[in-house]
CSV table of C-alpha atoms (C1' of nucleotides) in Angstrom, one decimal:
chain,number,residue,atom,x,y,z
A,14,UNK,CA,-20.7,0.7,78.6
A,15,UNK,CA,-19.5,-0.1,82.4
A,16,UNK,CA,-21.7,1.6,84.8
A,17,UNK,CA,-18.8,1.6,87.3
A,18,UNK,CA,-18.6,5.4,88.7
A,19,UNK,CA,-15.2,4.7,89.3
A,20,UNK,CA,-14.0,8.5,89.6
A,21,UNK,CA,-16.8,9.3,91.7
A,22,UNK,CA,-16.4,9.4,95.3
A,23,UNK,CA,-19.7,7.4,95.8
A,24,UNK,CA,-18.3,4.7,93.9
A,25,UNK,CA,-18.6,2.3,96.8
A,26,UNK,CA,-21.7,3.3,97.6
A,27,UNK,CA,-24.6,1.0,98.2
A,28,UNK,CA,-27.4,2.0,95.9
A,29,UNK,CA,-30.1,1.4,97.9
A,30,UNK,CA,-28.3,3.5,100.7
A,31,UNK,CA,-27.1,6.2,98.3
A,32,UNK,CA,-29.0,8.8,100.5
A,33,UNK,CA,-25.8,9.0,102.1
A,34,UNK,CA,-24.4,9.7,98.8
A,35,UNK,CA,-22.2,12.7,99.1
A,36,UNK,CA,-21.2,13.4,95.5
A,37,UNK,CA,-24.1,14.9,93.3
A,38,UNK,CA,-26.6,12.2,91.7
A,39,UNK,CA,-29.8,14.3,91.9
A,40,UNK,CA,-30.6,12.9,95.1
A,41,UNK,CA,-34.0,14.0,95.9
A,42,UNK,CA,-36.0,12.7,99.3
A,43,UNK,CA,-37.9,10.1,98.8
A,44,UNK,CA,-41.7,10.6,100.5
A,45,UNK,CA,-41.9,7.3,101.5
A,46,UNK,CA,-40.0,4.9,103.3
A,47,UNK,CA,-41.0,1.2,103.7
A,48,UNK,CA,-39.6,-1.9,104.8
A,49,UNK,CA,-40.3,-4.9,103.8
A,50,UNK,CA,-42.5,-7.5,105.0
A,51,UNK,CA,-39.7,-9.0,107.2
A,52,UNK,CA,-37.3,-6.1,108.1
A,53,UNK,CA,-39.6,-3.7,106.8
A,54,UNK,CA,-42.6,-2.8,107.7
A,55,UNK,CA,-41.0,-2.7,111.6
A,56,UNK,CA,-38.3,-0.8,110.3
A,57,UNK,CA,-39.4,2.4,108.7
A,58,UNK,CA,-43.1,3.8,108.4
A,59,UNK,CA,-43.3,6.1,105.6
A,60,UNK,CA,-47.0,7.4,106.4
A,61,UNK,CA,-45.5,8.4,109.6
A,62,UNK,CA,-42.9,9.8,108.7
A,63,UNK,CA,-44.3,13.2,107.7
A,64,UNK,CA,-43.5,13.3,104.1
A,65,UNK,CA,-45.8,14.9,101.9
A,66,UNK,CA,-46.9,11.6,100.4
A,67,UNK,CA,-49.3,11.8,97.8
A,68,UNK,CA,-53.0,11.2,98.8
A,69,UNK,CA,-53.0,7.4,97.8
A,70,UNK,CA,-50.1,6.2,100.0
A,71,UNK,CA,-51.2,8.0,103.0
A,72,UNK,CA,-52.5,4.5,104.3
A,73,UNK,CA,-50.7,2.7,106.8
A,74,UNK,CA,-49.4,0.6,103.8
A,75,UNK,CA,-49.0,3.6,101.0
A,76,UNK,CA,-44.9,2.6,100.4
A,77,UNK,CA,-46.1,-0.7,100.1
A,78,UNK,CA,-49.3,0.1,97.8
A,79,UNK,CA,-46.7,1.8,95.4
A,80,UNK,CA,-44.5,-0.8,95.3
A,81,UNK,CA,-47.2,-3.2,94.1
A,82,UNK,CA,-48.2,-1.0,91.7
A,83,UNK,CA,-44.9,-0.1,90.1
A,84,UNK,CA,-45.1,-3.7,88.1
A,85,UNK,CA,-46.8,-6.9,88.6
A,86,UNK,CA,-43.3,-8.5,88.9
A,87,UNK,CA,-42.0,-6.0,91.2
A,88,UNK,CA,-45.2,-7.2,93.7
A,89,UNK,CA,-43.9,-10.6,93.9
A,90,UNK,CA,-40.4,-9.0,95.8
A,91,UNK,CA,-42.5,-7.3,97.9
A,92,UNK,CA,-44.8,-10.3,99.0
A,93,UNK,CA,-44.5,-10.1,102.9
A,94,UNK,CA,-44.0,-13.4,103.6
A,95,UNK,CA,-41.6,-15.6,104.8
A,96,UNK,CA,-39.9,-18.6,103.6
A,97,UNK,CA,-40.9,-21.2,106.4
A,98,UNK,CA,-38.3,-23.8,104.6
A,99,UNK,CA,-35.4,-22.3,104.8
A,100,UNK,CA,-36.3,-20.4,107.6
A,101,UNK,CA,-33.8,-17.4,106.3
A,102,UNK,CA,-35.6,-14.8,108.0
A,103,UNK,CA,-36.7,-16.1,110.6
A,104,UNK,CA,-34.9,-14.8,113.3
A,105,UNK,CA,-36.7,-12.1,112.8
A,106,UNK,CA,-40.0,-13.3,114.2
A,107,UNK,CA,-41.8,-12.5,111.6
A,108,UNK,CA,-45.7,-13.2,111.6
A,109,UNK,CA,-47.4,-13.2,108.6
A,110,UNK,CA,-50.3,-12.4,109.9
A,111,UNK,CA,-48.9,-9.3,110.7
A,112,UNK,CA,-47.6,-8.9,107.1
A,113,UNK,CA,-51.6,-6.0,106.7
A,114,UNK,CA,-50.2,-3.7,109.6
A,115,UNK,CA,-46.2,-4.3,110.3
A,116,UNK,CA,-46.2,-0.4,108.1
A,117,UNK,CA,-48.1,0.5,111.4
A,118,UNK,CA,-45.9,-0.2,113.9
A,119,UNK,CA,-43.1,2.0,113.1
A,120,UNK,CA,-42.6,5.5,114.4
A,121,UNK,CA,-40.7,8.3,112.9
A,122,UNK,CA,-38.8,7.7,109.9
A,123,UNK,CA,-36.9,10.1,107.9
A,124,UNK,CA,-34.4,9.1,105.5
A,125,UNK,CA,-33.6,10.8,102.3
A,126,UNK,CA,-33.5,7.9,100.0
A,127,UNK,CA,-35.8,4.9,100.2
A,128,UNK,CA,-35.1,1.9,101.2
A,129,UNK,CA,-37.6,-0.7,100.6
A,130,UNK,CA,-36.3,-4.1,101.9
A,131,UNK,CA,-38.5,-7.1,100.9
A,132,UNK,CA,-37.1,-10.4,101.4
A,133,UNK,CA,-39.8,-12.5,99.5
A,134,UNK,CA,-40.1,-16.2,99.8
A,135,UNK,CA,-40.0,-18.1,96.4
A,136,UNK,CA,-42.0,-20.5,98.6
A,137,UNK,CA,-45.6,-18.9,97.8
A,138,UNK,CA,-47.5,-20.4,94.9
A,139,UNK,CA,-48.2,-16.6,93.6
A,140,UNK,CA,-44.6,-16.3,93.8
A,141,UNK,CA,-43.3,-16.8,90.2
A,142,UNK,CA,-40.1,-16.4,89.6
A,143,UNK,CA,-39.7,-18.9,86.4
A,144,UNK,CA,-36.2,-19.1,84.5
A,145,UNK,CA,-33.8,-19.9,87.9
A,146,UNK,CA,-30.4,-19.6,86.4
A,147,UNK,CA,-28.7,-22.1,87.5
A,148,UNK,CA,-32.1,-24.6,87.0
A,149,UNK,CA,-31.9,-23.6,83.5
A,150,UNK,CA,-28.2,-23.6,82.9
A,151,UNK,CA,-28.2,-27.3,83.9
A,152,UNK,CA,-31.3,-28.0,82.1
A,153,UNK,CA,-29.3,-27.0,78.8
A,154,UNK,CA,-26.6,-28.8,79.5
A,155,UNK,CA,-27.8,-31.9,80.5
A,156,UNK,CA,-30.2,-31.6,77.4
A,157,UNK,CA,-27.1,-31.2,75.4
A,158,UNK,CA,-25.3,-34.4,77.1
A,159,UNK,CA,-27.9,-37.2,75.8
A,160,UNK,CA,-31.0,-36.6,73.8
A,161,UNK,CA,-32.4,-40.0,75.5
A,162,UNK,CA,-32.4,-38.5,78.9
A,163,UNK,CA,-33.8,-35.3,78.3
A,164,UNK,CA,-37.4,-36.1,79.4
A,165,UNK,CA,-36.0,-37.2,82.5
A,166,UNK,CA,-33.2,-35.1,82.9
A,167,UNK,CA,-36.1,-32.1,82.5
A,168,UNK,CA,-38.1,-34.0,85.0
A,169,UNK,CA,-35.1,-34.0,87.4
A,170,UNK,CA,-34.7,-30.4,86.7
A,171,UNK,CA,-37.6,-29.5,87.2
A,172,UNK,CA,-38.0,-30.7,90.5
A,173,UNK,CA,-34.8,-29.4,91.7
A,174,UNK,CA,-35.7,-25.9,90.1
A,175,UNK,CA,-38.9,-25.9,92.1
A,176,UNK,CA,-36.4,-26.6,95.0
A,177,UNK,CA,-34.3,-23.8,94.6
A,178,UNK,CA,-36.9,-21.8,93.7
A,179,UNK,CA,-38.1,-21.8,97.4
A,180,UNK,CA,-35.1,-21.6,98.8
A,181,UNK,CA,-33.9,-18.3,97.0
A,182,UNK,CA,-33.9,-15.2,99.8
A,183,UNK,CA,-35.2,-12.3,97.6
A,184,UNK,CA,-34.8,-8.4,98.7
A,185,UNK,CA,-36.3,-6.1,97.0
A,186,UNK,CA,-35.8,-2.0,97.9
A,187,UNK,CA,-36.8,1.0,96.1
A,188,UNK,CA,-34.3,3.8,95.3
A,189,UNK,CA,-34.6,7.8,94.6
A,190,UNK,CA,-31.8,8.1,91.8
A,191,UNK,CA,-31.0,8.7,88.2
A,192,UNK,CA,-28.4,6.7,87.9
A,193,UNK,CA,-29.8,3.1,87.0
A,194,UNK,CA,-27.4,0.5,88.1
A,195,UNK,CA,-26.5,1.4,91.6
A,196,UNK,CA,-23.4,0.6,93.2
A,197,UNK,CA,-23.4,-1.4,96.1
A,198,UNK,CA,-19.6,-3.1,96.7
A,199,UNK,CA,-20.1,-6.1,94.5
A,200,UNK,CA,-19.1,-6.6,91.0
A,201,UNK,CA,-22.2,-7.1,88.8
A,202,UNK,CA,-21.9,-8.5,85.1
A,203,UNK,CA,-25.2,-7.4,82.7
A,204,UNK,CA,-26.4,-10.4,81.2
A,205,UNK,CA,-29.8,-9.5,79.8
A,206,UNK,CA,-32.2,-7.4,79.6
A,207,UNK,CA,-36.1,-7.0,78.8
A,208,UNK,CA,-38.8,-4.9,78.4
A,209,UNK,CA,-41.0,-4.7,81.1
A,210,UNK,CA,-44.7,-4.4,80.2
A,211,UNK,CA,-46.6,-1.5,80.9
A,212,UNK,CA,-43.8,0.1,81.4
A,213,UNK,CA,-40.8,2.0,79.1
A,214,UNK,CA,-38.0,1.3,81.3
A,215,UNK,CA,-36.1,-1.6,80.6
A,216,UNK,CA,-35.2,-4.2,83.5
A,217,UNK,CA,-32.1,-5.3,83.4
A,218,UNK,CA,-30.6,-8.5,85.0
A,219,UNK,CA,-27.1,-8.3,86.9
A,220,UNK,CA,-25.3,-11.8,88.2
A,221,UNK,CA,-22.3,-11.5,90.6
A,222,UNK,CA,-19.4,-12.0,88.5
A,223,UNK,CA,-17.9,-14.1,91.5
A,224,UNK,CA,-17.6,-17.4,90.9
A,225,UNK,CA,-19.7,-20.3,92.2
A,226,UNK,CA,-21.6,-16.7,93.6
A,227,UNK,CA,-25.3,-17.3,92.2
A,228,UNK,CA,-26.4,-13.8,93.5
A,229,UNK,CA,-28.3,-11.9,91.1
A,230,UNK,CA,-30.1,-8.7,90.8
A,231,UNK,CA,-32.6,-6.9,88.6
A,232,UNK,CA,-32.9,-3.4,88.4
A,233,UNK,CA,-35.8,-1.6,87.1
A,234,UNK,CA,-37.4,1.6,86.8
A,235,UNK,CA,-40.7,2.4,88.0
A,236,UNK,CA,-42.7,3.6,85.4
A,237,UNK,CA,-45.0,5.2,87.7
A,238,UNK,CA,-42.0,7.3,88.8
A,239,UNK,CA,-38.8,7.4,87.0
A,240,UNK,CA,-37.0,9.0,89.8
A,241,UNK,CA,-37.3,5.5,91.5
A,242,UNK,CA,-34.9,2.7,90.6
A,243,UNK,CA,-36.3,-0.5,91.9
A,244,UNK,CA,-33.5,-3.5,92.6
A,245,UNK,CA,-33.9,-6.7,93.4
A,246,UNK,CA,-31.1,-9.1,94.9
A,247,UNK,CA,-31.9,-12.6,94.7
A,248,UNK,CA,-29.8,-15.3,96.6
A,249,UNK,CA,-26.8,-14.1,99.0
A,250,UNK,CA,-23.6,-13.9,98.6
A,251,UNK,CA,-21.5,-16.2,99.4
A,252,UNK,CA,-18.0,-13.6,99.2
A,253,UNK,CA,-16.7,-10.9,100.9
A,254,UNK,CA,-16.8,-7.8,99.0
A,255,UNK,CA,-14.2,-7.9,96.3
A,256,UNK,CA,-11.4,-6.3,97.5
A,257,UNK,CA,-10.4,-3.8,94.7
A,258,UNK,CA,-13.8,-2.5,95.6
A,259,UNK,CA,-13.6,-0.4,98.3
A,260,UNK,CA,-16.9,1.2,100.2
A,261,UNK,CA,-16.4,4.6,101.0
A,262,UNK,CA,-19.5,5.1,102.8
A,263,UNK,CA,-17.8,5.5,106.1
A,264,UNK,CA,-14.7,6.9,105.3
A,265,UNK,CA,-13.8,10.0,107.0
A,266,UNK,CA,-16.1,8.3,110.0
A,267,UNK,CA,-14.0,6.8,112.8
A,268,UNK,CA,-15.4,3.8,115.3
A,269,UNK,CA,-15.1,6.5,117.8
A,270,UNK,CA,-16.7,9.6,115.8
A,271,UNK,CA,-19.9,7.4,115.0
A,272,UNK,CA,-22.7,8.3,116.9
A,273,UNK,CA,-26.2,6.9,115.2
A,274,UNK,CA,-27.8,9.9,116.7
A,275,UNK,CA,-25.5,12.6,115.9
A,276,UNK,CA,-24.1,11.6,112.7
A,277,UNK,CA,-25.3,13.3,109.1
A,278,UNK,CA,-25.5,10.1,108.2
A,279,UNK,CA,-28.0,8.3,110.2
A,280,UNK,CA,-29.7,11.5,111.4
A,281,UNK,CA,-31.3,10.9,108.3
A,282,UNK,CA,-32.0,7.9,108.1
A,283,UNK,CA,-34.2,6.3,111.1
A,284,UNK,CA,-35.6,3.2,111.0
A,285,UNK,CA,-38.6,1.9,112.5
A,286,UNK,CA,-37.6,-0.8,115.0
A,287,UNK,CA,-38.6,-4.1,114.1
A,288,UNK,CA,-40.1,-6.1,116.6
A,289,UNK,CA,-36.6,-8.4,117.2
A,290,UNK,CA,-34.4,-5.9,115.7
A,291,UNK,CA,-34.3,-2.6,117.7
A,292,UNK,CA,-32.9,0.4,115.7
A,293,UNK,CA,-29.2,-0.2,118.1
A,294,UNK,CA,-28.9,-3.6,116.9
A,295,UNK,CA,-29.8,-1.9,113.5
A,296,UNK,CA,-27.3,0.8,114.0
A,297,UNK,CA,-25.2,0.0,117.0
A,298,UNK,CA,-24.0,-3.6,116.2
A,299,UNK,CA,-23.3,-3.4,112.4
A,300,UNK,CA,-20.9,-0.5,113.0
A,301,UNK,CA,-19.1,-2.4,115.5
A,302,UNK,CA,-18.5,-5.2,113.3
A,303,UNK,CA,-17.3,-2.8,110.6
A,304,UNK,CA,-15.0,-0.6,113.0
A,305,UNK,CA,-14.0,-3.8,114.9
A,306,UNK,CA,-12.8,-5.7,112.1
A,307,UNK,CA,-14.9,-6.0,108.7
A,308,UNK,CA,-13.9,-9.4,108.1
A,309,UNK,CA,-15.7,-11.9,105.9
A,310,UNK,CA,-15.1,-14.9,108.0
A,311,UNK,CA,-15.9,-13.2,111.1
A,312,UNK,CA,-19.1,-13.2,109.8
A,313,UNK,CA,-19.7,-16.1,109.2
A,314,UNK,CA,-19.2,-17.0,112.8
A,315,UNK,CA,-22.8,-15.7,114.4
A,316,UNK,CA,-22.7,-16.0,117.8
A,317,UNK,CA,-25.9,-15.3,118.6
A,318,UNK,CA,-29.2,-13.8,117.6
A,319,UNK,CA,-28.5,-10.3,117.0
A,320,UNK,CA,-25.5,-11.1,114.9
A,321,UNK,CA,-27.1,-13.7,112.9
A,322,UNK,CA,-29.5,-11.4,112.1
A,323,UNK,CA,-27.3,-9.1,110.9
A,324,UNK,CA,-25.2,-11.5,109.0
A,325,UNK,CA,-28.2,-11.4,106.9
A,326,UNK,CA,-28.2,-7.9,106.5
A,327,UNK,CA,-24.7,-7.1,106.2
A,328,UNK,CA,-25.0,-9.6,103.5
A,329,UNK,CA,-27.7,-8.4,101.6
A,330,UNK,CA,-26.2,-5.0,102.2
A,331,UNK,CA,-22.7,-5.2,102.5
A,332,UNK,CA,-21.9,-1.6,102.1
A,333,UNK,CA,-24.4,-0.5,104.1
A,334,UNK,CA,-22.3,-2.5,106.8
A,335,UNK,CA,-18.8,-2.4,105.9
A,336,UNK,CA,-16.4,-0.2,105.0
A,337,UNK,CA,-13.4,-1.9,102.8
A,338,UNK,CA,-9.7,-1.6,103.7
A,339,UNK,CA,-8.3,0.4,101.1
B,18,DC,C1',-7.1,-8.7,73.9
B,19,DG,C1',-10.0,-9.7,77.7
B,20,DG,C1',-13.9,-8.5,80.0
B,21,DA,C1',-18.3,-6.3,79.9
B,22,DT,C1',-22.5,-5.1,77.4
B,23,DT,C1',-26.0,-5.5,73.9
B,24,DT,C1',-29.7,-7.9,71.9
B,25,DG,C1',-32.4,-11.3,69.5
B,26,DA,C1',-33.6,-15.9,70.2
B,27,DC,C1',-35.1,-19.3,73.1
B,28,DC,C1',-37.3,-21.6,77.1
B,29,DC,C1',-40.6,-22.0,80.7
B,30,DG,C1',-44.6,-21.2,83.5
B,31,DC,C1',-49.0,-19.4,83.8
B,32,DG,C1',-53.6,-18.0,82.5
B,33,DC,C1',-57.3,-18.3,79.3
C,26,DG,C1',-53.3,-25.9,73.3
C,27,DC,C1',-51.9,-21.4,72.7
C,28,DG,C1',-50.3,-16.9,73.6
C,29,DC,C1',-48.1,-13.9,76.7
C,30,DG,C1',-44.7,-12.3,79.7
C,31,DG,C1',-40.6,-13.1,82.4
C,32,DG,C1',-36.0,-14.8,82.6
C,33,DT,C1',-31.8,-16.5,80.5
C,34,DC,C1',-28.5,-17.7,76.9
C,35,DA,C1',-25.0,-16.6,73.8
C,36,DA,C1',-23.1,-14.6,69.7
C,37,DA,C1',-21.9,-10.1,68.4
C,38,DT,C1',-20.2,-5.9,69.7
C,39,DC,C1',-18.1,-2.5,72.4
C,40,DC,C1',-14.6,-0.6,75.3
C,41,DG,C1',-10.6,0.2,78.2
DNA sequence: CGGATTTGACCCGCGC
DNA sequence: GCGCGGGTCAAATCCG
């Protein structure tokens, strides 16, 4: 079965930012908000937020502490850390020695569905993320070519797996829904799908069905609570959002009716500021890019800081950041 | 009929 | 070395 909503009107909507869902999919507030180590942490603060969180996540890092408990896999996305290599996320200053208090520095947050962003470095040695696609893909295939050189064909692999490995930009957020594969602008083909121990929910495992587009995603549901749908993006895309898929999030929301402070949008949904990414750049810059002109390529010009850094976002979230052409 | 999903098999890395 | 768990493949199946 396609999980494509398409008569609903949320169809376009990102599933991790389905709080601003308008249609009805059992919404329900999430009482805690976290970021991840990189946006996160700076961004939203669920312990002070005010939400009745339950006793055990009223530390500083509660959002977090459920997220690691939810499944030892679903830890790894949420390993606040950075990968130094690539140096993906670094223009957001991070400091992994803040990675034990960034949940601190936030102030309010209040947002109806959680959003737990977690870009995780494959770089760390607890990181394991075995089985890389496209390692494997050309493992098989070269194993299939000549029998002679699979040993070193394996070896080759091997090494180059370990290589992508590090370089693969994870995000991980947690989302209040029902609805297990969330919609968020991008066409997503199902290509397995596993049993997650400890747990009764299956994960399942998405790819972008873009070609030479590597981005894949695994969405699982926390076992602890089945309200939350956890999805994981691995890799970015390296597309625009496919055309035929429009993002509705915005619609009926001019350049000039927007107003982060005012709209029913955003008015629930404030993020802690991170310490290079203030909640205007968050907000402000994002929707000029979208009301300005939502253009792929434009993105990929960033001119300076603030825009690279939301490149990155707009990216991982494209519909939180753009609203299709129809 | 083409594309998406399902699902059992397989591979790999890790821990013991 | 072996077992386990995560991740992926790919044939079968489903569906519009």
């Amino acid at each position: 079965m396609s999980h494509e909503i398409k008569d609903l009107n949320n169809y376009h909507y990102t599933s991790s930012y389905n709080h601003f869902n308008t249609n009805n999919q059992n919404m329900i507030n999430l009482p805690y908000v976290s970021g991840p180590s990189t946006y996160n942490a700076n961004m939203i603060s669920s312990s002070q937020a005010g939400f009745d969180l339950p006793s055990k996540n009223l530390s500083p890092q509660g959002a977090f502490e459920l997220g690691f408990e939810l499944s030892p896999s679903s830890s790894d996305f949420f390993n606040p850390s950075i990968d130094q290599e690539n140096g993906l996320y670094n223009a957001y200053n991070y400091n992994s020695s803040h990675k034990s208090h960034e949940v601190v520095g936030g102030g309010c947050a209040t947002i109806k569905s959680e959003v737990r962003v977690s870009p995780s470095p494959s770089s760390s040695e607890a990181d394991h993320h075995p089985g890389e696609d496209s390692g494997k893909i050309q493992r098989k295939r070269e194993a299939g070519d000549g029998g002679e050189d699979d040993q070193r064909s394996q070896k080759v692999v091997k090494t180059k797996k370990k290589e992508e490995k590090k370089k693969e930009p994870r995000v991980s957020f947690m989302t209040k829904t029902e609805i297990d594969h969330l919609e968020d602008g991008y066409r997503w083909r199902k290509y397995g799908q596993k049993a997650v121990k400890n747990s009764p929910y299956p994960r399942s495992y998405y790819r972008c069905t873009t070609q030479k587009c590597n981005v894949k995603k695994r969405v699982e549901r926390s076992y602890q609570d089945p309200t939350v749908v956890i999805t994981t993006y691995e890799s970015q895309h390296n597309h625009p959002i496919p055309t035929n898929r429009r993002t509705a999030m915005f619609s009926g929301t001019t350049a000039s009716d927007y107003n982060p402070s005012s709209s029913p949008i955003f008015s629930d949904l404030i993020i802690n500021t991170p310490r290079s990414f203030s909640n205007d750049e968050l907000f402000r810059v994002p929707y000029a890019s979208v009301n300005v002109n939502p253009n792929y390529h434009q993105q990929q010009q960033g001119f300076h800081q603030q825009e690279s850094e939301f490149e990155l976002l707009k990216e991982m979230f494209p519909s939180v950041f753009f609203k299709q052409e129809p």
